Coordinates of C-alpha atoms in Angstrom, one line a residue:
X5 CA 102.5 26.0 189.5
X6 CA 99.0 27.1 190.5
X7 CA 97.1 29.3 188.1
X8 CA 96.9 33.0 188.8
X9 CA 93.8 34.1 190.6
X10 CA 91.9 36.6 188.5
X11 CA 91.3 40.0 190.0
X12 CA 87.8 40.6 191.3
X13 CA 85.5 42.3 188.8
X14 CA 84.4 45.7 189.7
X15 CA 81.0 45.6 191.3
X16 CA 79.2 48.4 189.4
X17 CA 76.0 47.9 191.4
X18 CA 78.0 48.7 194.6
X19 CA 79.6 51.7 193.0
X20 CA 76.4 53.1 191.8
X21 CA 74.8 52.5 195.1
X22 CA 77.5 54.5 196.7
X23 CA 77.1 57.4 194.3
X24 CA 73.3 57.5 194.1
X25 CA 71.2 56.2 197.0
X26 CA 68.5 58.8 197.7
X27 CA 67.0 56.9 200.6
X28 CA 65.1 59.2 203.0
X29 CA 66.3 62.0 200.8
X30 CA 63.6 64.5 201.9
X31 CA 64.5 64.0 205.6
X32 CA 68.2 64.5 204.8
X33 CA 67.6 67.7 203.0
X34 CA 65.6 69.1 205.9
X35 CA 68.1 67.8 208.5
X36 CA 71.1 69.3 206.7
X37 CA 69.5 72.5 205.5
X38 CA 72.3 74.5 207.3
X39 CA 74.8 72.8 205.1
X40 CA 72.9 73.7 201.9
X41 CA 72.7 77.4 203.0
X42 CA 76.4 77.2 203.8
X43 CA 77.1 75.9 200.3
X44 CA 75.0 78.8 198.8
X45 CA 77.0 81.3 200.8
X46 CA 80.3 79.8 199.6
X47 CA 79.0 79.8 196.0
X48 CA 78.3 83.5 196.2
X49 CA 81.6 84.4 197.8
X50 CA 83.6 82.0 195.6
X51 CA 82.0 83.3 192.4
X52 CA 82.8 87.0 193.3
X53 CA 86.3 86.4 194.7
X54 CA 87.2 84.0 191.9
X55 CA 86.6 86.7 189.3
X56 CA 89.4 88.9 190.8
X57 CA 91.6 85.8 191.4
X58 CA 91.5 85.2 187.6
X59 CA 92.0 88.9 186.8
X60 CA 95.0 89.1 189.0
X61 CA 96.4 85.7 187.9
X62 CA 96.4 84.3 191.5
X63 CA 95.2 80.7 190.8
X64 CA 98.5 79.3 192.1
X65 CA 98.3 81.5 195.2
X66 CA 94.9 80.1 196.1
X67 CA 96.4 76.6 196.3
X68 CA 99.2 77.9 198.5
X69 CA 96.8 79.6 200.9
X70 CA 94.7 76.5 201.0
X71 CA 97.8 74.4 202.2
X72 CA 98.5 76.8 205.1
X73 CA 94.8 76.9 205.9
X74 CA 94.9 73.1 206.1
X75 CA 97.9 73.3 208.4
X76 CA 96.1 75.8 210.7
X77 CA 93.0 73.6 210.8
X78 CA 95.1 70.5 211.5
X79 CA 97.0 72.3 214.3
X80 CA 93.7 73.4 215.9
X81 CA 92.3 69.9 215.6
X82 CA 95.5 68.6 217.4
X83 CA 95.3 70.9 220.3
X84 CA 91.5 70.8 220.6
X85 CA 90.8 74.3 219.5
X86 CA 88.2 75.6 217.0
X87 CA 89.1 74.2 213.6
X88 CA 87.5 77.1 211.7
X89 CA 89.6 79.6 213.7
X90 CA 92.8 77.6 213.0
X91 CA 91.9 77.5 209.3
X92 CA 91.2 81.2 209.2
X93 CA 94.5 82.1 210.9
X94 CA 96.5 79.9 208.6
X95 CA 94.8 81.4 205.5
X96 CA 95.2 85.0 206.5
X97 CA 98.8 84.4 207.5
X98 CA 99.6 82.9 204.2
X99 CA 97.8 85.6 202.3
X100 CA 99.7 88.3 204.2
X101 CA 103.0 86.6 203.5
X102 CA 102.2 86.4 199.8
X103 CA 101.0 90.0 199.6
X104 CA 104.0 91.5 201.3
X105 CA 106.8 89.2 199.8
X106 CA 105.4 88.4 196.4
X107 CA 104.7 91.8 194.8
X108 CA 105.8 90.8 191.4
X109 CA 104.6 87.7 189.5
X110 CA 108.0 85.9 189.6
X111 CA 108.4 86.6 193.3
X112 CA 104.8 85.6 194.0
X113 CA 105.3 82.2 192.3
X114 CA 108.5 81.6 194.3
X115 CA 106.8 82.5 197.6
X116 CA 103.8 80.2 196.8
X117 CA 106.1 77.4 195.8
X118 CA 107.9 77.6 199.1
X119 CA 104.8 77.9 201.3
X120 CA 102.8 75.1 199.7
X121 CA 105.0 72.2 200.7
X122 CA 105.7 73.8 204.0
X123 CA 102.0 74.1 204.8
X124 CA 101.2 70.6 203.6
X125 CA 104.1 69.1 205.6
X126 CA 103.0 70.9 208.7
X127 CA 99.4 69.7 208.2
X128 CA 100.5 66.1 207.7
X129 CA 102.6 66.3 210.8
X130 CA 99.8 67.6 212.9
X131 CA 97.4 65.0 211.6
X132 CA 99.8 62.2 212.3
X133 CA 100.0 63.3 215.9
X134 CA 96.3 63.6 216.2
X135 CA 94.8 60.5 217.9
X136 CA 91.1 61.3 217.4
X137 CA 88.6 60.1 214.7
X138 CA 90.1 59.4 211.3
X139 CA 87.0 61.0 209.7
X140 CA 88.1 64.4 211.1
X141 CA 91.5 64.1 209.4
X142 CA 89.9 63.1 206.1
X143 CA 87.4 65.9 206.1
X144 CA 90.1 68.6 206.2
X145 CA 91.4 67.3 202.9
X146 CA 88.2 66.4 201.1
X147 CA 85.5 68.4 202.9
X148 CA 82.3 67.4 204.5
X149 CA 78.7 68.6 204.7
X150 CA 77.3 67.1 207.9
X151 CA 79.3 69.2 210.4
X152 CA 77.7 72.6 209.6
X153 CA 75.4 73.6 212.5
X154 CA 73.5 76.9 213.2
X155 CA 76.5 78.5 215.0
X156 CA 78.9 77.7 212.2
X157 CA 76.4 78.9 209.6
X158 CA 76.2 82.2 211.5
X159 CA 80.0 82.5 211.6
X160 CA 80.2 81.8 207.9
X161 CA 77.5 84.3 207.1
X162 CA 79.3 87.0 209.1
X163 CA 82.7 86.2 207.4
X164 CA 81.0 86.1 204.0
X165 CA 79.5 89.5 204.6
X166 CA 82.9 90.9 205.5
X167 CA 84.4 89.6 202.3
X168 CA 81.6 90.8 200.1
X169 CA 81.5 94.2 201.8
X170 CA 85.2 94.6 201.5
X171 CA 85.1 93.8 197.8
X172 CA 82.2 96.2 197.2
X173 CA 84.1 99.0 199.0
X174 CA 87.1 98.7 196.7
X175 CA 85.5 97.3 193.6
X176 CA 86.4 100.0 191.1
X177 CA 89.9 100.7 192.2
X178 CA 90.6 97.0 192.6
X179 CA 89.3 96.3 189.1
X180 CA 91.4 99.1 187.7
X181 CA 94.5 97.8 189.6
X182 CA 93.8 94.3 188.5
X183 CA 93.4 95.1 184.8
X184 CA 96.4 97.5 184.5
X185 CA 98.5 97.9 187.7
X186 CA 101.1 100.1 186.0
X187 CA 98.6 102.7 184.9
X188 CA 96.7 102.5 188.2
X189 CA 99.9 103.2 190.0
X190 CA 100.6 106.2 187.7
X191 CA 97.1 107.5 188.5
X192 CA 97.9 107.5 192.2
X193 CA 96.0 104.4 193.3
X194 CA 97.4 102.6 196.3
X195 CA 98.1 99.4 194.3
X196 CA 100.1 97.8 197.1
X197 CA 97.5 98.5 199.7
X198 CA 94.7 97.1 197.4
X199 CA 96.8 94.0 196.9
X200 CA 97.3 93.4 200.6
X201 CA 93.6 94.1 201.3
X202 CA 92.4 91.7 198.6
X203 CA 94.8 89.0 199.7
X204 CA 93.3 89.1 203.2
X205 CA 89.8 88.8 201.8
X206 CA 91.0 85.9 199.6
X207 CA 92.5 84.3 202.7
X208 CA 89.1 84.5 204.5
X209 CA 87.3 83.1 201.4
X210 CA 89.8 80.2 201.2
X211 CA 89.3 79.4 204.9
X212 CA 85.5 79.3 204.4
X213 CA 85.9 77.0 201.3
X214 CA 88.2 74.6 203.1
X215 CA 85.4 73.8 205.6
X216 CA 83.1 72.4 202.9
X217 CA 85.2 71.2 199.9
X218 CA 88.5 70.6 201.7
X219 CA 92.0 72.0 201.3
X220 CA 92.9 69.8 198.2
X221 CA 90.0 70.8 196.1
X222 CA 89.3 74.5 196.9
X223 CA 90.3 75.5 193.4
X224 CA 87.1 74.0 192.1
X225 CA 85.2 76.7 193.9
X226 CA 87.5 79.7 193.6
X227 CA 89.0 79.2 190.1
X228 CA 86.9 77.0 187.8
X229 CA 83.6 78.9 187.9
X230 CA 85.3 82.2 187.1
X231 CA 87.4 80.6 184.4
X232 CA 84.3 79.1 182.8
X233 CA 82.6 82.6 182.9
X234 CA 85.6 84.2 181.2
X235 CA 85.3 81.6 178.4
X236 CA 81.8 83.0 177.6
X237 CA 82.1 86.7 177.9
X238 CA 84.6 89.6 178.3
X239 CA 82.2 91.9 180.1
X240 CA 83.3 92.3 183.8
X241 CA 79.7 92.5 185.1
X242 CA 78.7 89.4 183.1
X243 CA 81.7 87.5 184.3
X244 CA 80.8 88.1 187.9
X245 CA 77.2 87.1 187.4
X246 CA 78.1 83.9 185.5
X247 CA 80.8 83.1 187.9
X248 CA 78.4 83.2 190.8
X249 CA 75.8 81.2 188.9
X250 CA 78.3 78.5 188.1
X251 CA 79.7 78.4 191.6
X252 CA 76.2 78.1 193.0
X253 CA 75.4 75.2 190.6
X254 CA 78.6 73.4 191.7
X255 CA 78.2 74.0 195.4
X256 CA 74.4 73.6 196.0
X257 CA 74.1 70.9 193.3
X258 CA 77.1 69.1 194.7
X259 CA 75.6 69.1 198.2
X260 CA 72.2 67.9 197.0
X261 CA 73.9 65.0 195.1
X262 CA 76.1 64.2 198.0
X263 CA 73.1 63.9 200.3
X264 CA 71.8 61.2 198.0
X265 CA 75.0 59.1 198.2
X266 CA 77.7 57.9 200.5
X267 CA 80.7 59.8 199.0
X268 CA 82.2 63.0 200.2
X269 CA 80.9 66.2 198.7
X270 CA 84.2 67.1 196.9
X271 CA 83.8 64.6 193.9
X272 CA 80.4 66.0 193.1
X273 CA 81.5 69.7 193.4
X274 CA 84.6 69.2 191.3
X275 CA 82.8 67.1 188.6
X276 CA 80.0 69.7 188.2
X277 CA 82.6 72.5 188.0
X278 CA 84.6 70.6 185.5
X279 CA 81.6 69.8 183.3
X280 CA 80.6 73.5 183.4
X281 CA 84.1 74.5 182.3
X282 CA 84.2 71.9 179.5
X283 CA 80.9 73.2 178.2
X284 CA 82.0 76.8 178.4
X285 CA 85.2 75.9 176.4
X286 CA 83.1 74.1 173.8
X287 CA 80.8 77.1 173.5
X288 CA 83.8 79.4 173.2
X289 CA 85.3 77.2 170.4
X290 CA 82.0 77.2 168.5
X291 CA 81.7 80.9 168.8
X292 CA 85.3 81.5 167.6
X293 CA 84.8 79.1 164.6
X294 CA 81.8 81.2 163.5

């Protein structure tokens, strides 16, 4: 009986060379400056939107919207249409369905639980039928940074402005309705209309995020920074500011690190977001113990 062949040892030099290369780094930063600006825009939008996502307990809904955004992008990729448009249509459609059908928490969770596997299944179907480059398929799930050109950056800037302007326009009533919907309804605020409007803005934000971090890891941008901010303060204004700062650190820092390696952007963004959240939890625990 021949002896078993030992498994090959992990080549740590090769691993580190994949994570950190930094060859011709200055040229890459200049060449992909549009991607860096896109990341900065997403950090701003994600930090602000994520605050209301956490206030309204919609973390699960974000994942559901991302799955249908992925399905819409995959469908557009299959038929040769604009992937951004397909992603946007899928996100907004999912957001409207959740807003109209899932008005109560239990109903909302049920609707999201139904839509998530449906959207993921559709996306996998469309990608399996797509005969183009495999890198295009992979980027829809894990994100990419090299595909943002000036035209796409302009589109992202316009959509980001729409989301931020919409949130500013309904900031006070939306904050009230998010904190105490029962009292807000008794005061005559259009709670249902605010919910639908916010879900549409959330759908746009998810579609923007999917382009960079991918459908599977969008929570790292729209959930983790706001969650970390809430660990550090209870002030609504400070939560928004810290959430934006943390999202910018994750997005821009993740892009700058990804430019120096050969891995997708998503591992860097998710790792930075997770480290920030861990540190915020530790700081919160220390403060509580005192």
